[in-house]
């Protein structure tokens, strides 16, 4: 952690005062307690809208499971949110979900299947990975079968479902509110927050990756 802190201190010189203030301020609300997982989402506008909603609720990470489609956000829609949100791309398979589960997440598929709990009624008590499906078919059957639970958004009209990006936005916001009202310590610990601040700094600096790589090489850091 000392190396991380020293690296961040080094990178500060390349940041404007405004950007550094923003990084320091918004990092304190960031959380990985809810991890959005995209099940082969293919429309780039949806991918971008999801990134934007995730960042607005300060979760700051998305896992994109890819099979037939590439998770490729449209940068005109994200409005800069891609600077702050980490996208982890993994193969679309059960092994990828098992890896997420091994990190300590309960797997929740957003689907009406398997006696789904309605979002307003859901009690969040532990870290959850929320899996959203493709635009046409929803969450795949293999994911639903693997999931610990399913979660659904109540519908009040004739339409049977929300667009995936809208569903993600609703879920992220509602779960954020639930966490804020709870007594759960849902925010990042000191090390994770420092790692995120370092990533934000690199993404904010022109040639940031090259500057970071040179610093690490010069200081014999992995």
XYZ file of C-alpha atoms in Angstrom:
222
model
C 0.000 0.000 0.000
C 2.970 2.318 0.628
C 4.052 1.882 -3.000
C 0.532 2.762 -4.169
C 0.461 5.897 -2.036
C 3.878 7.028 -3.282
C 2.882 6.358 -6.892
C -0.285 8.405 -6.497
C 1.703 11.238 -4.920
C 3.995 11.190 -7.953
C 1.093 11.343 -10.410
C -0.511 14.304 -8.647
C 1.926 16.676 -10.362
C 0.337 15.850 -13.725
C -3.216 16.586 -12.549
C -4.979 19.929 -12.501
C -6.149 21.117 -9.082
C -9.736 20.726 -10.261
C -9.244 17.115 -11.335
C -7.367 16.198 -8.157
C -10.131 17.719 -6.007
C -12.719 15.741 -7.949
C -10.790 12.482 -7.512
C -10.357 13.029 -3.766
C -13.990 14.015 -3.252
C -15.793 11.345 -5.242
C -13.532 8.446 -4.304
C -14.938 8.426 -0.768
C -18.415 7.350 -1.917
C -17.205 4.641 -4.279
C -18.279 1.062 -3.615
C -17.906 -2.410 -5.072
C -20.707 -3.843 -2.893
C -22.909 -4.107 -6.005
C -21.146 -5.477 -9.074
C -23.097 -5.163 -12.371
C -22.426 -8.062 -14.744
C -23.486 -7.867 -18.396
C -24.490 -11.139 -20.033
C -23.355 -10.568 -23.638
C -24.975 -7.129 -24.110
C -24.403 -6.061 -27.714
C -25.878 -2.597 -28.429
C -23.147 -0.005 -27.871
C -25.648 2.650 -26.769
C -26.959 0.328 -24.075
C -23.415 -0.468 -22.985
C -22.694 3.254 -22.694
C -25.899 4.022 -20.796
C -25.118 1.230 -18.332
C -21.619 2.635 -17.738
C -23.131 6.064 -17.114
C -25.709 4.775 -14.610
C -23.133 2.674 -12.764
C -20.805 5.664 -12.400
C -23.633 7.964 -11.299
C -24.327 5.599 -8.406
C -20.596 5.366 -7.555
C -20.149 1.633 -8.050
C -17.370 2.246 -10.604
C -16.930 -1.265 -11.991
C -18.686 -3.440 -14.567
C -17.973 -7.016 -15.584
C -18.777 -7.694 -19.245
C -19.209 -11.359 -20.152
C -18.587 -11.654 -23.881
C -19.487 -14.464 -26.269
C -20.947 -13.349 -29.586
C -20.778 -9.636 -28.823
C -18.139 -7.130 -27.712
C -19.013 -4.760 -24.872
C -18.144 -1.485 -26.587
C -19.660 1.679 -25.031
C -20.467 4.649 -27.263
C -18.334 7.464 -25.852
C -20.813 10.142 -26.963
C -23.358 8.588 -24.599
C -21.119 7.850 -21.611
C -20.333 11.584 -21.182
C -16.905 10.792 -19.769
C -18.094 8.078 -17.375
C -15.682 5.616 -19.005
C -12.824 7.558 -17.355
C -14.092 6.490 -13.941
C -15.620 3.037 -14.500
C -13.413 -0.038 -14.754
C -14.660 -2.615 -17.275
C -13.463 -6.165 -16.697
C -14.050 -8.311 -19.783
C -14.383 -12.073 -19.271
C -15.626 -15.041 -21.328
C -19.329 -15.759 -21.095
C -19.341 -18.999 -19.139
C -20.109 -20.397 -15.718
C -16.424 -20.402 -14.794
C -16.434 -16.590 -15.023
C -19.455 -16.412 -12.726
C -17.864 -18.879 -10.329
C -14.800 -16.637 -10.206
C -17.014 -13.702 -9.228
C -18.731 -15.844 -6.615
C -15.337 -16.866 -5.226
C -14.607 -13.169 -4.670
C -17.445 -13.114 -2.148
C -20.430 -12.077 -4.264
C -23.911 -13.569 -4.237
C -25.039 -14.020 -7.864
C -28.398 -12.417 -8.669
C -29.859 -12.727 -12.153
C -32.275 -9.967 -13.152
C -35.118 -12.163 -14.349
C -38.657 -13.181 -13.436
C -37.599 -16.831 -13.328
C -37.162 -18.934 -10.152
C -39.638 -17.039 -7.947
C -37.848 -13.735 -8.299
C -37.774 -11.254 -5.425
C -39.146 -7.855 -6.440
C -36.575 -5.069 -6.256
C -38.474 -2.927 -3.698
C -38.685 -5.959 -1.382
C -35.086 -7.081 -1.725
C -32.993 -6.781 1.438
C -29.330 -6.279 0.556
C -27.144 -7.686 3.316
C -24.034 -8.887 1.468
C -22.111 -8.065 -1.726
C -24.106 -8.954 -4.833
C -23.242 -9.442 -8.496
C -26.261 -8.370 -10.521
C -26.433 -10.075 -13.925
C -28.278 -8.323 -16.770
C -29.072 -10.172 -19.987
C -29.024 -9.443 -23.706
C -31.488 -7.043 -25.274
C -33.537 -9.735 -27.020
C -33.339 -12.858 -24.856
C -32.585 -11.550 -21.379
C -30.359 -13.493 -18.999
C -29.379 -16.884 -20.398
C -30.846 -20.052 -18.873
C -27.449 -21.335 -17.744
C -26.872 -18.127 -15.790
C -30.338 -18.281 -14.222
C -29.740 -21.901 -13.212
C -26.393 -20.965 -11.654
C -27.645 -17.849 -9.863
C -28.235 -17.893 -6.114
C -31.380 -15.811 -6.547
C -33.297 -13.860 -9.158
C -34.411 -10.258 -8.900
C -37.151 -8.514 -10.854
C -38.384 -4.969 -11.348
C -42.173 -4.576 -10.895
C -44.004 -3.722 -14.124
C -47.271 -1.763 -14.110
C -48.111 -1.563 -17.788
C -48.589 -4.001 -20.658
C -44.888 -3.995 -21.502
C -43.200 -7.059 -20.002
C -39.735 -5.657 -19.398
C -37.523 -2.574 -19.408
C -34.706 -1.989 -21.853
C -31.535 -3.461 -20.330
C -29.891 -0.069 -19.800
C -33.031 1.286 -18.112
C -33.257 -1.822 -15.932
C -29.629 -1.405 -14.915
C -30.196 2.242 -14.059
C -33.242 1.456 -11.916
C -31.484 -1.365 -10.069
C -28.284 0.593 -9.462
C -30.169 3.581 -8.084
C -32.556 1.596 -5.900
C -29.793 -0.577 -4.455
C -27.680 2.512 -3.787
C -30.555 4.013 -1.805
C -30.964 0.798 0.165
C -27.274 0.760 1.050
C -27.293 4.409 2.106
C -30.223 3.741 4.445
C -28.601 0.641 5.915
C -25.914 0.340 8.544
C -23.702 -1.623 6.162
C -20.129 -0.510 5.574
C -20.481 -0.686 1.811
C -17.708 1.676 0.723
C -14.259 0.698 -0.542
C -11.573 -0.030 2.023
C -8.465 2.173 2.063
C -6.408 0.007 -0.279
C -9.143 -0.445 -2.870
C -9.908 3.270 -2.787
C -6.234 4.098 -3.327
C -6.013 1.640 -6.221
C -9.067 3.291 -7.777
C -7.668 6.802 -7.283
C -4.485 5.689 -9.011
C -6.484 4.330 -11.948
C -8.495 7.556 -12.157
C -5.309 9.615 -12.130
C -3.773 7.565 -14.950
C -6.965 7.894 -17.012
C -6.968 11.668 -16.427
C -3.399 12.252 -17.640
C -2.324 12.421 -21.272
C -0.047 9.417 -21.835
C -0.896 8.387 -18.275
C -0.243 4.699 -18.854
C 3.199 5.394 -20.277
C 4.065 7.758 -17.404
C 2.952 5.141 -14.870
C 4.886 2.360 -16.622
C 8.096 4.438 -16.608
C 7.697 5.317 -12.937
C 7.185 1.668 -12.018
C 10.168 0.589 -14.100
C 12.397 3.271 -12.565
C 11.359 2.235 -9.051
C 11.392 -1.538 -9.672
C 7.651 -1.881 -9.002
C 5.446 -4.606 -10.403
